[in-house]
PDB file of C-alpha atoms in Angstrom:
ATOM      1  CA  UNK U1432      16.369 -17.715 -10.548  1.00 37.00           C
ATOM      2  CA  UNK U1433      14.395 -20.731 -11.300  1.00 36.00           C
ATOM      3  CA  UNK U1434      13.252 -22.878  -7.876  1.00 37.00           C
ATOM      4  CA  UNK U1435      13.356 -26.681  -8.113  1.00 38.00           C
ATOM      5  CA  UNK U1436      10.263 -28.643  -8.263  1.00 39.00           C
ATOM      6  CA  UNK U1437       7.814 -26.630  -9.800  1.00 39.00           C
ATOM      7  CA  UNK U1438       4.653 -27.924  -9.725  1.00 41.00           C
ATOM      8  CA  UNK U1439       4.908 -30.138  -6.899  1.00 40.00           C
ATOM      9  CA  UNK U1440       7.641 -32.589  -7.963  1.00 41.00           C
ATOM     10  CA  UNK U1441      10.701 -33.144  -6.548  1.00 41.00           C
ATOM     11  CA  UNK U1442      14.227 -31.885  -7.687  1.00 41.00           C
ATOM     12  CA  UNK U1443      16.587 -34.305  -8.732  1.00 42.00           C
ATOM     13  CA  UNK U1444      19.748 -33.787  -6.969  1.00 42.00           C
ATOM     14  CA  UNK U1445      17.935 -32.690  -4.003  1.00 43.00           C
ATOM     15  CA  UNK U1446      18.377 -34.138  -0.939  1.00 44.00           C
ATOM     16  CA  UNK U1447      15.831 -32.793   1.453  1.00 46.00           C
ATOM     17  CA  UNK U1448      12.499 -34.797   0.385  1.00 47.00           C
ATOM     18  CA  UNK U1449      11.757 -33.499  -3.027  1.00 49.00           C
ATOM     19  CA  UNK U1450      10.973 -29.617  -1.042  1.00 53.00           C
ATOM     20  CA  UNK U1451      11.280 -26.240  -3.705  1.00 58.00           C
ATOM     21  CA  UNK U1452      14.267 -24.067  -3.235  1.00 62.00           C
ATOM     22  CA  UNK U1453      13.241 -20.923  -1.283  1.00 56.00           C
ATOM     23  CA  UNK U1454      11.772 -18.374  -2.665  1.00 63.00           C
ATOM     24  CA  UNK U1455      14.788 -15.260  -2.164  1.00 66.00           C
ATOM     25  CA  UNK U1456      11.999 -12.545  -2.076  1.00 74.00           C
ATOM     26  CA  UNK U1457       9.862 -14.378   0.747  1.00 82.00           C
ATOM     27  CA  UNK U1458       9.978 -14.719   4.668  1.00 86.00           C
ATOM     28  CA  UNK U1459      10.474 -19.321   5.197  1.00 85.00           C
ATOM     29  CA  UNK U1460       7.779 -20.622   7.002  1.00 85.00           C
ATOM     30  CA  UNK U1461       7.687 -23.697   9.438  1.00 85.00           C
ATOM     31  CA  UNK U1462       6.472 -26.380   6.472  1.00 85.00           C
ATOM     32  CA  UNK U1463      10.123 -25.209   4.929  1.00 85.00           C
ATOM     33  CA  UNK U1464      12.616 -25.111   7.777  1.00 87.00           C
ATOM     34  CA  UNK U1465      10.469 -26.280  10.622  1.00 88.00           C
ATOM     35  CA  UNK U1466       8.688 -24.517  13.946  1.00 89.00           C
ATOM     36  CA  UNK U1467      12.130 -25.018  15.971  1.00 90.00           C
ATOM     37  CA  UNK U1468      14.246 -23.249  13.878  1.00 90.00           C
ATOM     38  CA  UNK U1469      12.180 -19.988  13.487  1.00 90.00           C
ATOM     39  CA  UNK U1470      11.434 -20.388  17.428  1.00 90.00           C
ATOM     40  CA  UNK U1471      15.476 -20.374  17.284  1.00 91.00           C
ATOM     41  CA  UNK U1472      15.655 -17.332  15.086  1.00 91.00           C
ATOM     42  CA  UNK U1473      12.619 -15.234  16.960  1.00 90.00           C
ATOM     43  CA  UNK U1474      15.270 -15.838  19.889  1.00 90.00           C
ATOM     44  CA  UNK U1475      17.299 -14.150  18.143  1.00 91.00           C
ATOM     45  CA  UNK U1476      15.307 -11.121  16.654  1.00 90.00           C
ATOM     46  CA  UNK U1477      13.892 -10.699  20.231  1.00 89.00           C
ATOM     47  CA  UNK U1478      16.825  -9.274  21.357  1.00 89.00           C
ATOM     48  CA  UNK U1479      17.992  -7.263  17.765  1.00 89.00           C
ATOM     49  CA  UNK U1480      14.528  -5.686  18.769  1.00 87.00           C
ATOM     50  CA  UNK U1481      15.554  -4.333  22.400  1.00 86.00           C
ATOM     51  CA  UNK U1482      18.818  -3.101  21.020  1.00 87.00           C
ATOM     52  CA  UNK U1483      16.758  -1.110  18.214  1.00 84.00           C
ATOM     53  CA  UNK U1484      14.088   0.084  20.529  1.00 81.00           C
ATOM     54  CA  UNK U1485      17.136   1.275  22.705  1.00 83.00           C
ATOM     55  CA  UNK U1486      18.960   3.296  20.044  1.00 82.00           C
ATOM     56  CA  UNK U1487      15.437   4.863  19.399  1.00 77.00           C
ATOM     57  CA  UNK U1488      14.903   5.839  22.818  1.00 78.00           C
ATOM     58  CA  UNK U1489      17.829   6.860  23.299  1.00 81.00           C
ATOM     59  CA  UNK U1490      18.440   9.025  19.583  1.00 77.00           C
ATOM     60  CA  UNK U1491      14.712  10.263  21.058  1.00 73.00           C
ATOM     61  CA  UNK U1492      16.482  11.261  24.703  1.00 76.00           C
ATOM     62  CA  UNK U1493      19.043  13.327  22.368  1.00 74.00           C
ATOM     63  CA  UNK U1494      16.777  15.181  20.203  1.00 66.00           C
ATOM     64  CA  UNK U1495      13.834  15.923  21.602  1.00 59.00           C
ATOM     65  CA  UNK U1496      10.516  15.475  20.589  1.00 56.00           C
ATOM     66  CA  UNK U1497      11.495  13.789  16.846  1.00 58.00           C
ATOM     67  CA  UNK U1498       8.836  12.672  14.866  1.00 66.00           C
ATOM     68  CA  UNK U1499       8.842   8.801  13.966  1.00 62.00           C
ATOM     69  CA  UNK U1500      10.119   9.286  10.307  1.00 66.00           C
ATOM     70  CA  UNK U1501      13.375  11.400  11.882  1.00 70.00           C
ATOM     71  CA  UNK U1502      13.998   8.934  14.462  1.00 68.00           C
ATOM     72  CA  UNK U1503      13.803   5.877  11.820  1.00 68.00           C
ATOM     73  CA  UNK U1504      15.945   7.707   9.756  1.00 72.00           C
ATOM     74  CA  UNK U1505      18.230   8.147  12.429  1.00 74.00           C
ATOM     75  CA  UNK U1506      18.174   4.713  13.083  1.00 74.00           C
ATOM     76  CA  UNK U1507      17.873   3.490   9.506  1.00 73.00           C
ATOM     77  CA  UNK U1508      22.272   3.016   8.599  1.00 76.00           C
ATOM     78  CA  UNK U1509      22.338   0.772  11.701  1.00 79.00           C
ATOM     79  CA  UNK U1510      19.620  -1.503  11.006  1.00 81.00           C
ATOM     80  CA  UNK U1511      19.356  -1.826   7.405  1.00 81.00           C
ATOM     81  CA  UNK U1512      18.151  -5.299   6.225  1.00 83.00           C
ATOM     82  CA  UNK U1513      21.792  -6.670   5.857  1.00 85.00           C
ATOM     83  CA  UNK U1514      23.262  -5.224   8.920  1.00 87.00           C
ATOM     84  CA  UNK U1515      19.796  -6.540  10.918  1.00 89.00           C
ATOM     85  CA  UNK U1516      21.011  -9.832   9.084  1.00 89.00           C
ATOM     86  CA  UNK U1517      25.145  -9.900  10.148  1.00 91.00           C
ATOM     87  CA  UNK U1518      23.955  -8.794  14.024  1.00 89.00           C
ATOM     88  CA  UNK U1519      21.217 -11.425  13.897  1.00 91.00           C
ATOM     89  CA  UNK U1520      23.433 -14.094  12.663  1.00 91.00           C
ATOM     90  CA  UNK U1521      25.856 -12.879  15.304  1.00 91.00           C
ATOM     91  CA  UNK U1522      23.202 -13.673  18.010  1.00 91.00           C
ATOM     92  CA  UNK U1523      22.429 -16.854  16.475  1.00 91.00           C
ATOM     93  CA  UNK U1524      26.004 -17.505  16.782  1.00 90.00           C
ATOM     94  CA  UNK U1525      26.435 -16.893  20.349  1.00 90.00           C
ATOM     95  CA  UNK U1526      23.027 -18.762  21.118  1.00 89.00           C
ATOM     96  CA  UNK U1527      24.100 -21.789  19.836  1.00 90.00           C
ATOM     97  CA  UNK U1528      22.169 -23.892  17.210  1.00 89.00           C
ATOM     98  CA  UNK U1529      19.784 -26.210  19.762  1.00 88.00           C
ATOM     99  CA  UNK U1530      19.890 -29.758  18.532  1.00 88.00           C
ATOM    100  CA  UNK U1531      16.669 -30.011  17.428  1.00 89.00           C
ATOM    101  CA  UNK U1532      17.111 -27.332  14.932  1.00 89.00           C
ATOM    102  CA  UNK U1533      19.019 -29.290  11.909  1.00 89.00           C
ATOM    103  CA  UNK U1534      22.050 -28.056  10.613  1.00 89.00           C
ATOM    104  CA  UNK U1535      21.206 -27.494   6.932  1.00 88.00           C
ATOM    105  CA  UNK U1536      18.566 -25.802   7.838  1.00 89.00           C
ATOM    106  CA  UNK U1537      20.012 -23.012  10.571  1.00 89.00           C
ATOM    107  CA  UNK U1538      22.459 -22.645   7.547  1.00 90.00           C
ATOM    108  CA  UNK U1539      19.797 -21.632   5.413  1.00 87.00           C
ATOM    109  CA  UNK U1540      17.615 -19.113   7.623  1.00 89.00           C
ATOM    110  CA  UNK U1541      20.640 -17.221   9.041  1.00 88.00           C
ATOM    111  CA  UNK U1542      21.244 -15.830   5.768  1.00 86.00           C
ATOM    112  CA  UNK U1543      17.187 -15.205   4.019  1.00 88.00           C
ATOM    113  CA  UNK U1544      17.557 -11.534   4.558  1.00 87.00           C
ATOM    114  CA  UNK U1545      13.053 -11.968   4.202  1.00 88.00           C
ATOM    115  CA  UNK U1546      13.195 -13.953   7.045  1.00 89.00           C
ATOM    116  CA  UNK U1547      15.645 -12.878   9.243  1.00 90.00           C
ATOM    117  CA  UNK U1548      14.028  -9.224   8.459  1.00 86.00           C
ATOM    118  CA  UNK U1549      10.526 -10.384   9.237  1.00 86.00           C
ATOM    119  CA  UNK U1550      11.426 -12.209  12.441  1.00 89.00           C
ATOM    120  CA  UNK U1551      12.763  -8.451  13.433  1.00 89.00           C
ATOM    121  CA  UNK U1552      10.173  -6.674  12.696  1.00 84.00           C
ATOM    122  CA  UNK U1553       7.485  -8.882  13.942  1.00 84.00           C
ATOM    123  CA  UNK U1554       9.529  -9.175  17.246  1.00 86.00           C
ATOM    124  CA  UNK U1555       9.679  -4.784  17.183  1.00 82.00           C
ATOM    125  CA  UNK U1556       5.974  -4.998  16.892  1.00 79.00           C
ATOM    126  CA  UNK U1557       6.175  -7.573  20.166  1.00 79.00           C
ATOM    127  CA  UNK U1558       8.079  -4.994  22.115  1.00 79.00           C
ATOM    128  CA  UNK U1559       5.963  -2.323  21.343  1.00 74.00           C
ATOM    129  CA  UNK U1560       2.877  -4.465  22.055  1.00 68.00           C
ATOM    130  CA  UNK U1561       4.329  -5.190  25.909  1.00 68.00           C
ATOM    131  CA  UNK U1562       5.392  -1.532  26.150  1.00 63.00           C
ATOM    132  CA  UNK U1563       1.996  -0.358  25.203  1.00 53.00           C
ATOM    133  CA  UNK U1564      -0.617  -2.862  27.166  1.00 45.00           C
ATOM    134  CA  UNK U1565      -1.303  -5.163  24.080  1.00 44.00           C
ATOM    135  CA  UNK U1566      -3.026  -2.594  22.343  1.00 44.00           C
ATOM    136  CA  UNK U1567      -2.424  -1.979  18.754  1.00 46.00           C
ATOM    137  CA  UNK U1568      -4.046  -1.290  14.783  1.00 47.00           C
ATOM    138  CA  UNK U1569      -4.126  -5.427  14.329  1.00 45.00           C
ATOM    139  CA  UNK U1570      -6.404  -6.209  17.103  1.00 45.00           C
ATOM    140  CA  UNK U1571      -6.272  -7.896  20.291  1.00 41.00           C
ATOM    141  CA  UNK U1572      -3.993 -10.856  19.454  1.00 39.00           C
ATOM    142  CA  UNK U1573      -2.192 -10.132  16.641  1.00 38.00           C
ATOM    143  CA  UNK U1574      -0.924  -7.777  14.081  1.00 39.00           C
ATOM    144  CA  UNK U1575      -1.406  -7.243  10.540  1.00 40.00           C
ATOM    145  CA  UNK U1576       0.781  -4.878   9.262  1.00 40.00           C
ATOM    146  CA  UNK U1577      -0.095  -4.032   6.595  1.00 40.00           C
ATOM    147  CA  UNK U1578      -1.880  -6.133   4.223  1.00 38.00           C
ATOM    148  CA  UNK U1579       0.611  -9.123   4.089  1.00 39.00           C
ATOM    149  CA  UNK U1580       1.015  -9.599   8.076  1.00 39.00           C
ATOM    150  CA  UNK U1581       4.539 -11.768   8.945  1.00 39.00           C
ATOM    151  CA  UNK U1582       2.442 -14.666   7.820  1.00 40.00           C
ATOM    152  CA  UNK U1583       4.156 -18.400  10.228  1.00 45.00           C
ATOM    153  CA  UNK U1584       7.240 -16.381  10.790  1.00 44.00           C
ATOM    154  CA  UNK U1585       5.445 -14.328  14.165  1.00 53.00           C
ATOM    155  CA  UNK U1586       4.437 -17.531  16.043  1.00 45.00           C
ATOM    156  CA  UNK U1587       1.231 -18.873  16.597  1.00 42.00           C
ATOM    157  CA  UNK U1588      -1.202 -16.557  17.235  1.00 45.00           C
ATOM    158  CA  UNK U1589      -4.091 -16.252  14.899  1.00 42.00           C
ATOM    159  CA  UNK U1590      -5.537 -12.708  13.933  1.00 48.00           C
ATOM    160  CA  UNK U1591      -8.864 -11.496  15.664  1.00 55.00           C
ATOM    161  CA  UNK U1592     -11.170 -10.215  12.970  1.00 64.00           C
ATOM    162  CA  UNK U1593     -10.344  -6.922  13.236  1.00 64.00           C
ATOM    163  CA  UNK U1594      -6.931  -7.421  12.149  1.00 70.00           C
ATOM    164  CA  UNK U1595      -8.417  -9.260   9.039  1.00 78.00           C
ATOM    165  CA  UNK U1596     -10.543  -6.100   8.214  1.00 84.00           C
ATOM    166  CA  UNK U1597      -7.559  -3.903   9.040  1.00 84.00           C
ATOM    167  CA  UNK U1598      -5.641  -6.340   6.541  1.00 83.00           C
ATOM    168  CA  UNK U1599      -8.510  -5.944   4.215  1.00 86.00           C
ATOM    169  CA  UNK U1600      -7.713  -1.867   4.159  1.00 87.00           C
ATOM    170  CA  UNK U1601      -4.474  -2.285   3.637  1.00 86.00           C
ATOM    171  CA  UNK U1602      -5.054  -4.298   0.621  1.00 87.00           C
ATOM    172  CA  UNK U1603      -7.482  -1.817  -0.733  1.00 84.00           C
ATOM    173  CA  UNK U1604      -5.576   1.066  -0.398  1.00 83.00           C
ATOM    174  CA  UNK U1605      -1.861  -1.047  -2.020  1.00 82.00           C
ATOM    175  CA  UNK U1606      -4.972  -2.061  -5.195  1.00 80.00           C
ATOM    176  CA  UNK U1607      -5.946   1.095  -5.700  1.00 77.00           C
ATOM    177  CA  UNK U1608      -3.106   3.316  -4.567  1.00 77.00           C
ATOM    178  CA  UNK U1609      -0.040   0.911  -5.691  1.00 77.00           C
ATOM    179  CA  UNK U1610       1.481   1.600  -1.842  1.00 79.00           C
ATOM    180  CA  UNK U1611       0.971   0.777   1.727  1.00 83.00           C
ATOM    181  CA  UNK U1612      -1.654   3.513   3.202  1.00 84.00           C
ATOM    182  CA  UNK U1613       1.199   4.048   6.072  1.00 82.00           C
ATOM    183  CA  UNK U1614       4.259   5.757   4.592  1.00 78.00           C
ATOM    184  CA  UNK U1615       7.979   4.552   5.232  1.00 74.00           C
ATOM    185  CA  UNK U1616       9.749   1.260   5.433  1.00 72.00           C
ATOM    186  CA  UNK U1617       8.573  -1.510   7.248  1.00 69.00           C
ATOM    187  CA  UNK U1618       9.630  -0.461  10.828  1.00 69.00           C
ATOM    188  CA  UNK U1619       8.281   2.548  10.347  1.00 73.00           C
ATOM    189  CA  UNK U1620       5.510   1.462   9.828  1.00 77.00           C
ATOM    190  CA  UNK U1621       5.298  -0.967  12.342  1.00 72.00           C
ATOM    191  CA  UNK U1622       5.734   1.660  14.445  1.00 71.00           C
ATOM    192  CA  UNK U1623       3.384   3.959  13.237  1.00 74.00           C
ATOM    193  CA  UNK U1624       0.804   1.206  13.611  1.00 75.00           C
ATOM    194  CA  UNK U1625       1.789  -0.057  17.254  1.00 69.00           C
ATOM    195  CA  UNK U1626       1.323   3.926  18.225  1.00 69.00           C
ATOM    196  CA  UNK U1627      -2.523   3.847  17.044  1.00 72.00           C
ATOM    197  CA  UNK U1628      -1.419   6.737  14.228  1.00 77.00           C
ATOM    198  CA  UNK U1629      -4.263   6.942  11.806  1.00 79.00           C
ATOM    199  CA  UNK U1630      -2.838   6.644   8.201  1.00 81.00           C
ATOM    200  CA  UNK U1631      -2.908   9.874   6.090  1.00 78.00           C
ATOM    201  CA  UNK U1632      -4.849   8.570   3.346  1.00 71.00           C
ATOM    202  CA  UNK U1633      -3.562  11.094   0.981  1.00 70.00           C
ATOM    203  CA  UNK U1634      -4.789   9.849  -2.431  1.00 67.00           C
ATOM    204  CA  UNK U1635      -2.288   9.557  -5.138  1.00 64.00           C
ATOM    205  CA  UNK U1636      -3.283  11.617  -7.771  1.00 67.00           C
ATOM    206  CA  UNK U1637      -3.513   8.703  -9.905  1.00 63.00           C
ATOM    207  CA  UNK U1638      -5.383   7.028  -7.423  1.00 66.00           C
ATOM    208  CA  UNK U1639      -7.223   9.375  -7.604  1.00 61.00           C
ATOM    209  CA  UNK U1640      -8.151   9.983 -10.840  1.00 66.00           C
ATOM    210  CA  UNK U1641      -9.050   6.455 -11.266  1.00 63.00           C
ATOM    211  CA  UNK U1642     -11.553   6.959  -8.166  1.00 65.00           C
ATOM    212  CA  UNK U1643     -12.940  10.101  -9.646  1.00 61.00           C
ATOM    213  CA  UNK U1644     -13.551   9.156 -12.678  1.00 56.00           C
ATOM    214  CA  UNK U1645     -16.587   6.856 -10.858  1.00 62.00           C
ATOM    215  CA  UNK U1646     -17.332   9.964  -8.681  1.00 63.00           C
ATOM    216  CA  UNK U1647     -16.428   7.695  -5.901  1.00 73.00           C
ATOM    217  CA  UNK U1648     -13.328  10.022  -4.059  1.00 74.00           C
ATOM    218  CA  UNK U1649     -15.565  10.495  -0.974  1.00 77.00           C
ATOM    219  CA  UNK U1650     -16.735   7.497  -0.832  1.00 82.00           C
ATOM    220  CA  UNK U1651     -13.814   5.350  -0.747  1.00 81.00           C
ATOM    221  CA  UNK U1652     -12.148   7.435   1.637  1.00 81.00           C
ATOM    222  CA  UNK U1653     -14.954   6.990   4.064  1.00 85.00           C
ATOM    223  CA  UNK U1654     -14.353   2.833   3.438  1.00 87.00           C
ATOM    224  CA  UNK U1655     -10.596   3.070   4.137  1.00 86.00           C
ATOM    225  CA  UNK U1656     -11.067   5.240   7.312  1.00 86.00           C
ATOM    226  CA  UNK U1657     -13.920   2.665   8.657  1.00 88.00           C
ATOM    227  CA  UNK U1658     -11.586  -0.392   8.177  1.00 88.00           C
ATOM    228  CA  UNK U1659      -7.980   1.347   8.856  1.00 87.00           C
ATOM    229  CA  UNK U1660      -9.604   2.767  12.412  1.00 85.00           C
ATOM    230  CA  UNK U1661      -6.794   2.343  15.089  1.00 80.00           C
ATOM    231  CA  UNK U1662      -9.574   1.084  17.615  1.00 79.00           C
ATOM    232  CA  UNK U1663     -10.268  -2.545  16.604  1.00 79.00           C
ATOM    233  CA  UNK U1664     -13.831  -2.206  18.238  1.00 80.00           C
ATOM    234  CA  UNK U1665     -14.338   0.723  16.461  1.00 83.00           C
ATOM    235  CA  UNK U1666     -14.087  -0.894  12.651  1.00 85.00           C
ATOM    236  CA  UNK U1667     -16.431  -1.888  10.547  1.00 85.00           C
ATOM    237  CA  UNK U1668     -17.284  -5.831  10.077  1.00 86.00           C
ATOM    238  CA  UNK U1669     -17.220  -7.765   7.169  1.00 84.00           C
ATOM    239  CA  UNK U1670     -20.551  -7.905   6.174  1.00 86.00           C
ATOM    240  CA  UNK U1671     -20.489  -4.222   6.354  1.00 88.00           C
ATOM    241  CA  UNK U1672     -17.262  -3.587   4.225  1.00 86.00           C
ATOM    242  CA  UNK U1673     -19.572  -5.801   1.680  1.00 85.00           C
ATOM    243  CA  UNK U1674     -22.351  -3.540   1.630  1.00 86.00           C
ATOM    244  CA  UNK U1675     -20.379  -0.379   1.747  1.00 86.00           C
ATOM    245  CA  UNK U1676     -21.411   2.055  -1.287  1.00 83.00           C
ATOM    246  CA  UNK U1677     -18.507   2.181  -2.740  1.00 82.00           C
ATOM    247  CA  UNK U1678     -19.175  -1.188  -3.977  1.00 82.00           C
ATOM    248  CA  UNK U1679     -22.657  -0.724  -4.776  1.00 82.00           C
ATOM    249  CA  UNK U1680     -23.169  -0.806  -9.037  1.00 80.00           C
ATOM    250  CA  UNK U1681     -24.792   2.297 -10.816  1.00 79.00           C
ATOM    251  CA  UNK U1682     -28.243   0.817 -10.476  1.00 83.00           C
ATOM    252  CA  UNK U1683     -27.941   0.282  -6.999  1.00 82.00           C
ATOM    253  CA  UNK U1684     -27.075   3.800  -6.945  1.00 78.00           C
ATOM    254  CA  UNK U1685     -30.046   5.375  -9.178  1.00 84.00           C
ATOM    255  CA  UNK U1686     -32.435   3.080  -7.066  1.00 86.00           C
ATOM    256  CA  UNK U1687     -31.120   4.320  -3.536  1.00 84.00           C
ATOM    257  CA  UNK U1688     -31.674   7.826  -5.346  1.00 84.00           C
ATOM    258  CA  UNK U1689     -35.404   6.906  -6.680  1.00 87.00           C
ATOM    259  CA  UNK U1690     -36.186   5.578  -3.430  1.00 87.00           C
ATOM    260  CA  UNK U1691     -35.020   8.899  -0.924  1.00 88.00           C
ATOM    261  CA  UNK U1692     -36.774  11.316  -3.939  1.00 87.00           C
ATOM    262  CA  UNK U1693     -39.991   8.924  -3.491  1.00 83.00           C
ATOM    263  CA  UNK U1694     -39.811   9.496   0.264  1.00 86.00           C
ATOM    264  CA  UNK U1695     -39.315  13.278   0.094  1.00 86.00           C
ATOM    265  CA  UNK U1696     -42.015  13.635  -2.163  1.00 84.00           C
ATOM    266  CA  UNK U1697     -44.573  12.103   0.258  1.00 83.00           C
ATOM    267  CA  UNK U1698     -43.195  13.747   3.413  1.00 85.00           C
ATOM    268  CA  UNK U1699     -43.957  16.841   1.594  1.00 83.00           C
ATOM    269  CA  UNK U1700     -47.432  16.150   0.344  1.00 82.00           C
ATOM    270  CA  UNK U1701     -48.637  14.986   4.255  1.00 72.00           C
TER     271      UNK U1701
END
């Protein structure tokens, strides 16, 4: 479906200042329905959270030691994207829209199944943050799930560098790989992440092929378990992730190789 105003223009019949249609397949941010009305929705997904978090615990009380897939799963038919949507919109409901909060716009963010999903999931990620002493994968303000993070929709907080370099991994491994390097749907893998689990980092074999063929398997594993280390402290930096030798070219390579051979021969002529 085409969105109004492509390059920066203004749609004709539109009455809301010349601003683009929303994009279906992407979370609103404040510079399209304003700070207020996704503090009003976070309200909202606050509480969807502790009722999730509850049915977990509580499917967790009645069968034991589950893993995290079983327990999602469990949970899964109650809190699929458009029944997180119709129990959001519920809350909304009973909150009241606040006055500052236009009405075209609460029309518009009660039903963006992105948004209303990432608002829930970014507010699971809160809970298990409090639960858990404000220790998590994205650092020590913010998250980063996975490559994309919830972006405006998870307040104001700005990522420590960590959670960029944790970002970074996630990035590699969906470029390389084609998925996210924690498996499962988003909740999941919030969860997953909020927990400290390390990723599995189990290639695909068309991953790794394309790895292998520049003899570079090793390697890149040991780049995505430097940056995707649950420990923020313990990560690599930046500049480090730059210099790594999996992104070194074949010359760098043969010199590194020229240079240790030159050293071993005159350790063992001394």
């Amino acid at each position: 479906e085409e969105t109004h105003g492509g390059g920066g223009g203004g749609s004709g019949g539109s009455g809301d200042g010349g601003r683009r249609e929303p994009n279906p397949k992407q979370p609103l941010g404040k510079r399209q329905v304003g700070a207020a009305t996704l503090a009003w929705l976070h309200t909202a997904a606050g509480g969807l959270a502790g009722e999730y978090l509850s049915l977990v615990e509580r499917l967790r009380a009645e069968g034991g030691s589950l893993e995290v897939e079983a327990l999602h799963a469990a949970a899964a038919p109650t809190f699929a994207p458009r029944a997180v949507v119709l129990r959001c919109d519920e809350i909304l409901a009973a909150l009241g829209r606040p006055p500052e909060v236009p009405e075209g716009r609460a029309a518009e963010v009660r039903t963006h199944v992105p948004t209303v999903w990432s608002a829930f999931a970014c507010a699971v990620r809160a809970r298990l943050l409090e639960r858990g002493g404000g220790h998590a994968a994205g650092g020590e303000r913010g998250g980063g799930e996975g490559g994309g993070g919830e972006g405006e929709g998870c307040g104001e907080r700005r990522d420590a560098r960590p959670a960029d370099v944790f970002s970074l991994g996630c990035l590699l491994h969906a470029a390389l790989c084609g998925s996210h390097p924690y498996p499962g749907g988003p909740i999941e893998i919030e969860l997953n992440i909020a927990r400290g689990c390390r990723p599995p980092l189990c290639l695909p074999r068309e991953c790794a092929s394309r790895v292998a063929a520049r003899g570079r398997v090793g390697e890149f594993h040991a780049l995505l378990q430097s940056v995707l280390e649950p420990l923020p402290a313990s990560r690599c930096a930046a500049a480090d992730v730059l210099r790594h030798p999996f992104f070194w070219s074949g010359s760098s390579r043969l010199r590194l190789l020229l240079e240790v051979s030159d050293a071993v021969e005159v350790l063992a002529s001394a």
